[in-house]
Coordinates of N, CA and C in Angstrom, one line a residue:
M180 N 23.4 -27.0 19.8 CA 22.1 -26.5 19.9 C 22.1 -25.1 20.5
T181 N 21.3 -24.2 19.9 CA 21.3 -22.8 20.3 C 20.2 -22.7 21.4
R182 N 20.6 -22.1 22.5 CA 19.6 -21.9 23.6 C 19.2 -20.4 23.5
F183 N 18.0 -20.1 24.0 CA 17.6 -18.7 24.0 C 17.0 -18.4 25.3
L184 N 16.9 -17.1 25.7 CA 16.4 -16.6 26.9 C 15.3 -15.5 26.5
T185 N 14.2 -15.7 27.1 CA 13.1 -14.6 26.9 C 12.9 -13.9 28.2
L186 N 12.5 -12.7 28.1 CA 12.2 -11.8 29.3 C 10.8 -11.3 29.1
G187 N 10.0 -11.2 30.3 CA 8.7 -10.7 30.2 C 8.8 -9.3 30.8
L188 N 7.6 -8.7 30.9 CA 7.5 -7.3 31.4 C 8.1 -7.1 32.7
G189 N 8.1 -8.1 33.6 CA 8.5 -7.9 35.1 C 10.0 -8.2 35.3
S190 N 10.7 -8.3 34.1 CA 12.1 -8.7 34.2 C 13.0 -7.6 34.7
A191 N 14.3 -8.1 35.1 CA 15.3 -7.2 35.5 C 15.8 -6.2 34.5
V192 N 16.5 -5.3 34.8 CA 16.9 -4.2 33.9 C 18.1 -4.7 33.1
L193 N 18.0 -4.5 31.8 CA 19.2 -4.9 30.9 C 19.4 -3.7 30.1
F194 N 20.7 -3.6 29.5 CA 21.0 -2.5 28.7 C 21.0 -3.1 27.2
L195 N 20.5 -2.3 26.3 CA 20.4 -2.8 24.9 C 21.1 -1.9 24.0
A196 N 21.7 -2.5 23.0 CA 22.3 -1.6 22.0 C 21.3 -1.4 20.8
Q197 N 21.4 -0.4 20.1 CA 20.5 -0.2 18.9 C 20.7 -1.1 17.8
A198 N 21.9 -1.6 17.6 CA 22.2 -2.4 16.5 C 22.3 -3.9 16.9
A199 N 21.9 -4.9 16.1 CA 22.0 -6.3 16.4 C 23.4 -6.8 16.1
T200 N 24.0 -6.1 15.2 CA 25.4 -6.6 14.8 C 26.4 -5.6 15.3
A201 N 27.7 -6.1 15.4 CA 28.8 -5.3 15.9 C 29.2 -4.3 14.8
A202 N 29.5 -3.1 15.3 CA 29.9 -2.0 14.3 C 31.4 -2.2 14.1
P203 N 31.8 -1.8 12.9 CA 33.2 -1.8 12.6 C 34.0 -1.1 13.6
P204 N 35.3 -1.3 13.7 CA 36.2 -0.7 14.6 C 36.2 0.9 14.4
A205 N 36.1 1.6 15.4 CA 36.0 3.1 15.1 C 37.4 3.6 14.9
A206 N 37.5 4.6 14.0 CA 38.8 5.3 13.7 C 39.2 6.0 14.9
V207 N 40.6 6.3 15.1 CA 41.2 7.0 16.2 C 40.7 8.5 15.9
P208 N 40.0 9.2 16.8 CA 39.6 10.6 16.6 C 40.8 11.6 16.6
D209 N 40.6 12.6 15.9 CA 41.5 13.7 15.9 C 41.3 14.6 17.0
P210 N 42.1 14.7 18.1 CA 41.8 15.5 19.3 C 41.7 17.0 19.0
A211 N 42.3 17.4 17.9 CA 42.1 18.9 17.6 C 40.8 19.2 16.8
N212 N 40.1 18.1 16.5 CA 38.8 18.3 15.8 C 37.6 17.7 16.6
P213 N 36.9 18.6 17.3 CA 35.7 18.1 18.2 C 34.7 17.3 17.4
A214 N 34.5 17.7 16.2 CA 33.5 17.1 15.3 C 33.9 15.7 15.0
A215 N 35.2 15.3 15.1 CA 35.6 14.0 14.7 C 35.6 13.1 15.9
R216 N 35.3 13.6 17.1 CA 35.2 12.7 18.4 C 34.0 11.8 18.2
P217 N 34.1 10.5 18.6 CA 33.0 9.6 18.6 C 31.8 10.1 19.5
A218 N 30.6 9.9 19.0 CA 29.4 10.2 19.9 C 29.4 9.3 21.0
E219 N 28.7 9.8 22.1 CA 28.5 8.9 23.3 C 27.7 7.6 22.9
V220 N 28.1 6.6 23.4 CA 27.2 5.3 23.2 C 26.0 5.4 24.0
Q221 N 24.9 5.2 23.4 CA 23.6 5.3 24.0 C 23.2 3.8 24.5
S222 N 22.8 3.7 25.7 CA 22.2 2.4 26.2 C 20.8 2.5 26.5
Y223 N 20.1 1.4 26.5 CA 18.6 1.4 26.7 C 18.4 0.2 27.7
R224 N 17.3 0.4 28.5 CA 16.9 -0.6 29.4 C 15.8 -1.5 28.6
A225 N 15.8 -2.7 29.1 CA 14.8 -3.6 28.5 C 13.4 -3.1 28.7
K226 N 13.1 -2.4 29.7 CA 11.7 -1.9 29.9 C 11.5 -0.7 29.0
S227 N 12.5 -0.2 28.3 CA 12.3 0.8 27.2 C 11.7 0.1 26.0
V228 N 11.9 -1.2 25.9 CA 11.5 -1.9 24.7 C 10.2 -2.7 25.1
L229 N 10.2 -3.5 26.2 CA 9.0 -4.2 26.6 C 7.8 -3.3 26.8
G230 N 6.7 -3.7 26.2 CA 5.5 -2.8 26.3 C 5.4 -1.7 25.2
S231 N 6.4 -1.6 24.4 CA 6.4 -0.5 23.4 C 5.3 -0.9 22.4
T232 N 4.6 0.1 21.8 CA 3.7 0.1 20.8 C 4.4 -0.3 19.5
V233 N 3.8 -1.3 18.7 CA 4.3 -1.6 17.4 C 3.4 -1.2 16.4
Q234 N 4.0 -0.5 15.4 CA 3.1 0.1 14.3 C 3.7 -0.5 12.9
L235 N 2.8 -0.5 12.0 CA 3.1 -0.9 10.7 C 3.2 0.2 9.8
S236 N 3.6 0.1 8.6 CA 3.5 1.2 7.6 C 2.1 1.9 7.6
G237 N 2.0 3.1 7.5 CA 0.8 3.9 7.6 C 0.1 4.0 9.0
N238 N 1.0 3.8 9.9 CA 0.6 3.9 11.3 C -0.5 2.9 11.8
A239 N -0.6 1.8 11.1 CA -1.5 0.8 11.6 C -0.9 0.1 12.8
A240 N -1.8 -0.2 13.7 CA -1.4 -0.9 15.0 C -1.1 -2.4 14.8
A241 N 0.1 -2.8 15.4 CA 0.3 -4.3 15.3 C 0.3 -5.0 16.6
G242 N 0.3 -4.2 17.7 CA 0.3 -4.8 19.1 C 1.4 -4.1 19.9
T243 N 1.9 -4.8 20.9 CA 3.0 -4.3 21.8 C 4.0 -5.4 22.0
V244 N 5.3 -4.9 22.3 CA 6.4 -5.8 22.5 C 6.2 -6.5 23.8
D245 N 5.9 -7.8 23.8 CA 5.6 -8.6 24.9 C 6.9 -9.4 25.5
D246 N 7.9 -9.6 24.6 CA 9.0 -10.4 25.0 C 10.2 -10.1 24.1
I247 N 11.4 -10.5 24.6 CA 12.6 -10.4 23.8 C 13.3 -11.7 23.8
V248 N 13.9 -12.1 22.7 CA 14.6 -13.4 22.6 C 16.0 -13.0 22.3
F249 N 16.9 -13.6 23.2 CA 18.4 -13.4 23.1 C 19.0 -14.7 22.6
T250 N 20.1 -14.6 21.9 CA 20.9 -15.7 21.5 C 21.7 -16.0 22.8
D251 N 22.3 -17.2 22.8 CA 23.1 -17.6 23.9 C 24.4 -16.8 24.1
D252 N 24.8 -16.0 23.1 CA 25.9 -15.1 23.3 C 25.4 -13.7 23.6
G253 N 24.2 -13.5 23.9 CA 23.6 -12.2 24.5 C 23.1 -11.2 23.5
R254 N 23.0 -11.5 22.3 CA 22.5 -10.6 21.4 C 21.0 -10.7 21.2
I255 N 20.3 -9.6 21.0 CA 18.9 -9.6 20.8 C 18.7 -10.1 19.4
D256 N 17.8 -11.1 19.3 CA 17.5 -11.7 18.0 C 16.1 -11.4 17.5
Y257 N 15.2 -11.5 18.4 CA 13.8 -11.3 18.1 C 13.0 -10.5 19.1
L258 N 12.1 -9.8 18.6 CA 11.0 -9.3 19.5 C 9.8 -10.1 19.3
I259 N 8.9 -10.3 20.4 CA 7.7 -11.0 20.4 C 6.6 -10.0 20.5
V260 N 5.8 -9.8 19.5 CA 4.7 -8.8 19.5 C 3.4 -9.5 19.9
N261 N 2.7 -9.0 20.8 CA 1.4 -9.5 21.2 C 0.3 -8.6 20.8
N262 N -0.7 -9.2 20.1 CA -1.9 -8.5 19.6 C -3.1 -9.4 19.9
E263 N -3.8 -9.1 21.0 CA -5.0 -9.9 21.4 C -4.6 -11.4 21.7
N264 N -3.6 -11.6 22.4 CA -3.1 -13.0 22.8 C -2.6 -13.8 21.6
K265 N -2.3 -13.2 20.5 CA -1.7 -13.8 19.4 C -0.3 -13.3 19.3
L266 N 0.7 -14.0 19.3 CA 2.1 -13.6 19.3 C 2.7 -13.7 17.9
V267 N 3.6 -12.8 17.6 CA 4.2 -12.7 16.2 C 5.7 -12.5 16.5
T268 N 6.6 -13.3 15.8 CA 8.0 -13.1 15.9 C 8.5 -12.0 14.9
V269 N 9.3 -11.1 15.4 CA 9.8 -9.9 14.6 C 11.3 -9.9 14.8
P270 N 12.1 -10.0 13.8 CA 13.5 -9.9 13.8 C 13.9 -8.6 14.3
W271 N 14.9 -8.5 15.3 CA 15.3 -7.2 15.9 C 15.6 -6.2 14.8
E272 N 16.2 -6.6 13.7 CA 16.6 -5.7 12.6 C 15.4 -5.1 11.9
A273 N 14.2 -5.8 12.0 CA 13.0 -5.2 11.3 C 12.5 -4.0 12.0
A274 N 12.8 -3.9 13.2 CA 12.0 -2.8 14.1 C 12.9 -1.6 14.2
K275 N 12.2 -0.4 13.8 CA 12.9 0.8 14.0 C 12.3 1.5 15.2
F276 N 13.2 1.7 16.2 CA 12.6 2.1 17.5 C 12.8 3.7 17.7
D277 N 11.7 4.2 18.3 CA 11.8 5.6 18.9 C 11.7 5.3 20.3
F278 N 12.8 5.3 21.0 CA 12.9 5.0 22.5 C 12.1 5.9 23.4
E279 N 12.2 7.2 23.0 CA 11.6 8.3 23.8 C 10.0 8.1 23.7
K280 N 9.5 7.8 22.6 CA 8.0 7.6 22.5 C 7.5 6.1 22.7
R281 N 8.5 5.3 22.9 CA 8.3 3.8 23.2 C 7.5 3.2 22.1
T282 N 7.9 3.5 20.9 CA 7.3 2.9 19.7 C 8.3 2.2 18.8
A283 N 7.9 1.2 18.1 CA 8.7 0.5 17.1 C 7.8 0.4 15.9
T284 N 8.5 0.7 14.7 CA 7.8 0.7 13.4 C 8.4 -0.4 12.5
L285 N 7.5 -1.2 12.0 CA 7.9 -2.3 11.1 C 7.5 -1.8 9.6
N286 N 8.5 -1.9 8.7 CA 8.3 -1.4 7.3 C 7.6 -2.4 6.5
I287 N 6.4 -2.9 6.9 CA 5.6 -3.7 6.1 C 4.2 -3.3 6.3
S288 N 3.4 -3.7 5.3 CA 1.9 -3.3 5.3 C 1.2 -4.2 6.2
P289 N -0.1 -3.7 6.6 CA -1.0 -4.6 7.4 C -1.2 -5.9 6.7
D290 N -1.4 -5.8 5.4 CA -1.7 -7.1 4.6 C -0.6 -8.0 4.8
Q291 N 0.7 -7.6 4.7 CA 1.8 -8.4 4.8 C 1.9 -9.0 6.2
Y292 N 1.6 -8.1 7.2 CA 1.7 -8.6 8.6 C 0.7 -9.6 8.8
K293 N -0.5 -9.6 8.3 CA -1.5 -10.7 8.5 C -1.1 -12.0 8.0
Q294 N -0.1 -12.0 7.1 CA 0.4 -13.3 6.5 C 1.3 -14.1 7.4
I295 N 1.9 -13.3 8.4 CA 2.8 -14.0 9.3 C 2.1 -14.8 10.3
P296 N 2.6 -16.1 10.4 CA 2.0 -17.0 11.4 C 2.0 -16.6 12.9
T297 N 1.0 -16.8 13.5 CA 0.9 -16.5 14.9 C 1.0 -17.7 15.8
Y298 N 1.2 -17.5 17.1 CA 1.2 -18.7 18.0 C 0.8 -18.1 19.4
T299 N 0.7 -19.0 20.4 CA 0.4 -18.5 21.7 C 1.5 -19.0 22.6
T300 N 1.4 -18.5 23.9 CA 2.5 -18.8 25.0 C 2.5 -20.3 25.1
R301 N 1.5 -21.1 24.8 CA 1.4 -22.4 25.0 C 2.2 -23.2 23.9
E302 N 2.4 -22.6 22.7 CA 3.0 -23.2 21.7 C 4.1 -22.4 21.0
Y303 N 5.1 -21.9 21.8 CA 6.1 -21.2 21.2 C 6.9 -22.0 20.1
P304 N 7.3 -21.3 19.0 CA 8.0 -22.0 18.0 C 9.5 -22.2 18.3
N305 N 10.2 -23.1 17.6 CA 11.6 -23.2 17.8 C 12.3 -22.1 16.9
F306 N 12.7 -21.1 17.6 CA 13.2 -19.9 16.8 C 14.4 -20.2 16.0
Y307 N 15.1 -21.2 16.2 CA 16.3 -21.4 15.6 C 16.4 -22.6 14.6
T308 N 15.4 -23.1 14.3 CA 15.3 -24.1 13.1 C 15.6 -23.3 11.9
P309 N 16.4 -23.8 11.0 CA 16.6 -23.0 9.7 C 15.4 -22.6 9.0
T310 N 14.5 -23.5 8.9 CA 13.3 -23.2 8.0 C 12.5 -22.1 8.7
Y311 N 12.2 -22.2 10.1 CA 11.5 -21.1 10.7 C 12.2 -19.7 10.6
R312 N 13.5 -19.8 10.9 CA 14.2 -18.5 10.8 C 14.2 -17.9 9.4
D313 N 14.5 -18.6 8.5 CA 14.4 -18.1 7.0 C 13.0 -17.6 6.8
Q314 N 12.0 -18.3 7.2 CA 10.6 -17.9 6.8 C 10.3 -16.6 7.5
V315 N 10.6 -16.5 8.8 CA 10.3 -15.3 9.6 C 11.0 -14.1 8.9
Y316 N 12.3 -14.2 8.7 CA 13.0 -13.0 8.1 C 12.4 -12.7 6.7
K317 N 12.0 -13.6 5.9 CA 11.5 -13.4 4.7 C 10.3 -12.5 4.7
Y318 N 9.4 -12.7 5.7 CA 8.2 -11.9 5.9 C 8.5 -10.4 5.9
Y319 N 9.7 -10.1 6.5 CA 10.1 -8.7 6.7 C 11.1 -8.2 5.7
G320 N 11.3 -9.0 4.6 CA 12.2 -8.6 3.6 C 13.7 -8.7 4.0
L321 N 14.0 -9.4 5.0 CA 15.3 -9.5 5.5 C 15.9 -10.9 5.3
T322 N 17.2 -10.9 5.5 CA 18.0 -12.2 5.5 C 18.6 -12.4 7.0
P323 N 18.5 -13.7 7.4 CA 19.1 -13.9 8.8 C 20.5 -13.3 8.9
G324 N 20.8 -12.8 10.1 CA 22.1 -12.1 10.3 C 23.4 -12.8 9.9
Q325 N 23.4 -14.1 10.2 CA 24.6 -14.9 9.8 C 24.9 -14.8 8.3
I326 N 23.8 -15.1 7.6 CA 24.0 -15.1 6.1 C 24.2 -13.7 5.6
R327 N 23.6 -12.6 6.3 CA 23.9 -11.3 5.8 C 25.3 -10.9 6.1
R328 N 25.9 -11.3 7.1 CA 27.3 -11.1 7.5 C 28.2 -11.6 6.4
I329 N 27.9 -12.8 6.0 CA 28.8 -13.5 5.0 C 28.6 -12.7 3.7
E330 N 27.4 -12.3 3.3 CA 27.2 -11.6 2.0 C 28.0 -10.2 2.1
R331 N 28.1 -9.6 3.2 CA 28.8 -8.3 3.4 C 30.3 -8.5 3.1
R332 N 30.8 -9.7 3.4 CA 32.3 -9.8 3.2 C 32.6 -10.0 1.8
N333 N 31.7 -10.5 1.0 CA 32.0 -10.8 -0.5 C 32.0 -9.5 -1.2

């Protein structure tokens, strides 16, 4: 059974990577070519994400990032967006962050966003049941990570 950890606004500092999946191994840079050297890895703190404003296509407001759900191997899997005490699950891959402005944009319309089921802190869903996971990812036009990785190999 998969366990998950959530963090609220008062949480300790964590460093976050921009991508939810591992990048392919980097090529060995050519020391004679400065342009071929790998860029510095950027790290982010959890409080750079928590409290961020979430926008939909057309700059419509969706709420703020209230929580983060991690897998038991430490990867960010979901963001929990709060809008007037209604919570919505957002796959990490669906959010495009501007860390300087503390905003996340979801590439879905307000009408599509209204179709996503909401819940409260009293009734958190089981994030890892296959039916729930598939349904949530489908709202954002995505496929859950594990299935997507398998598709990439083929």
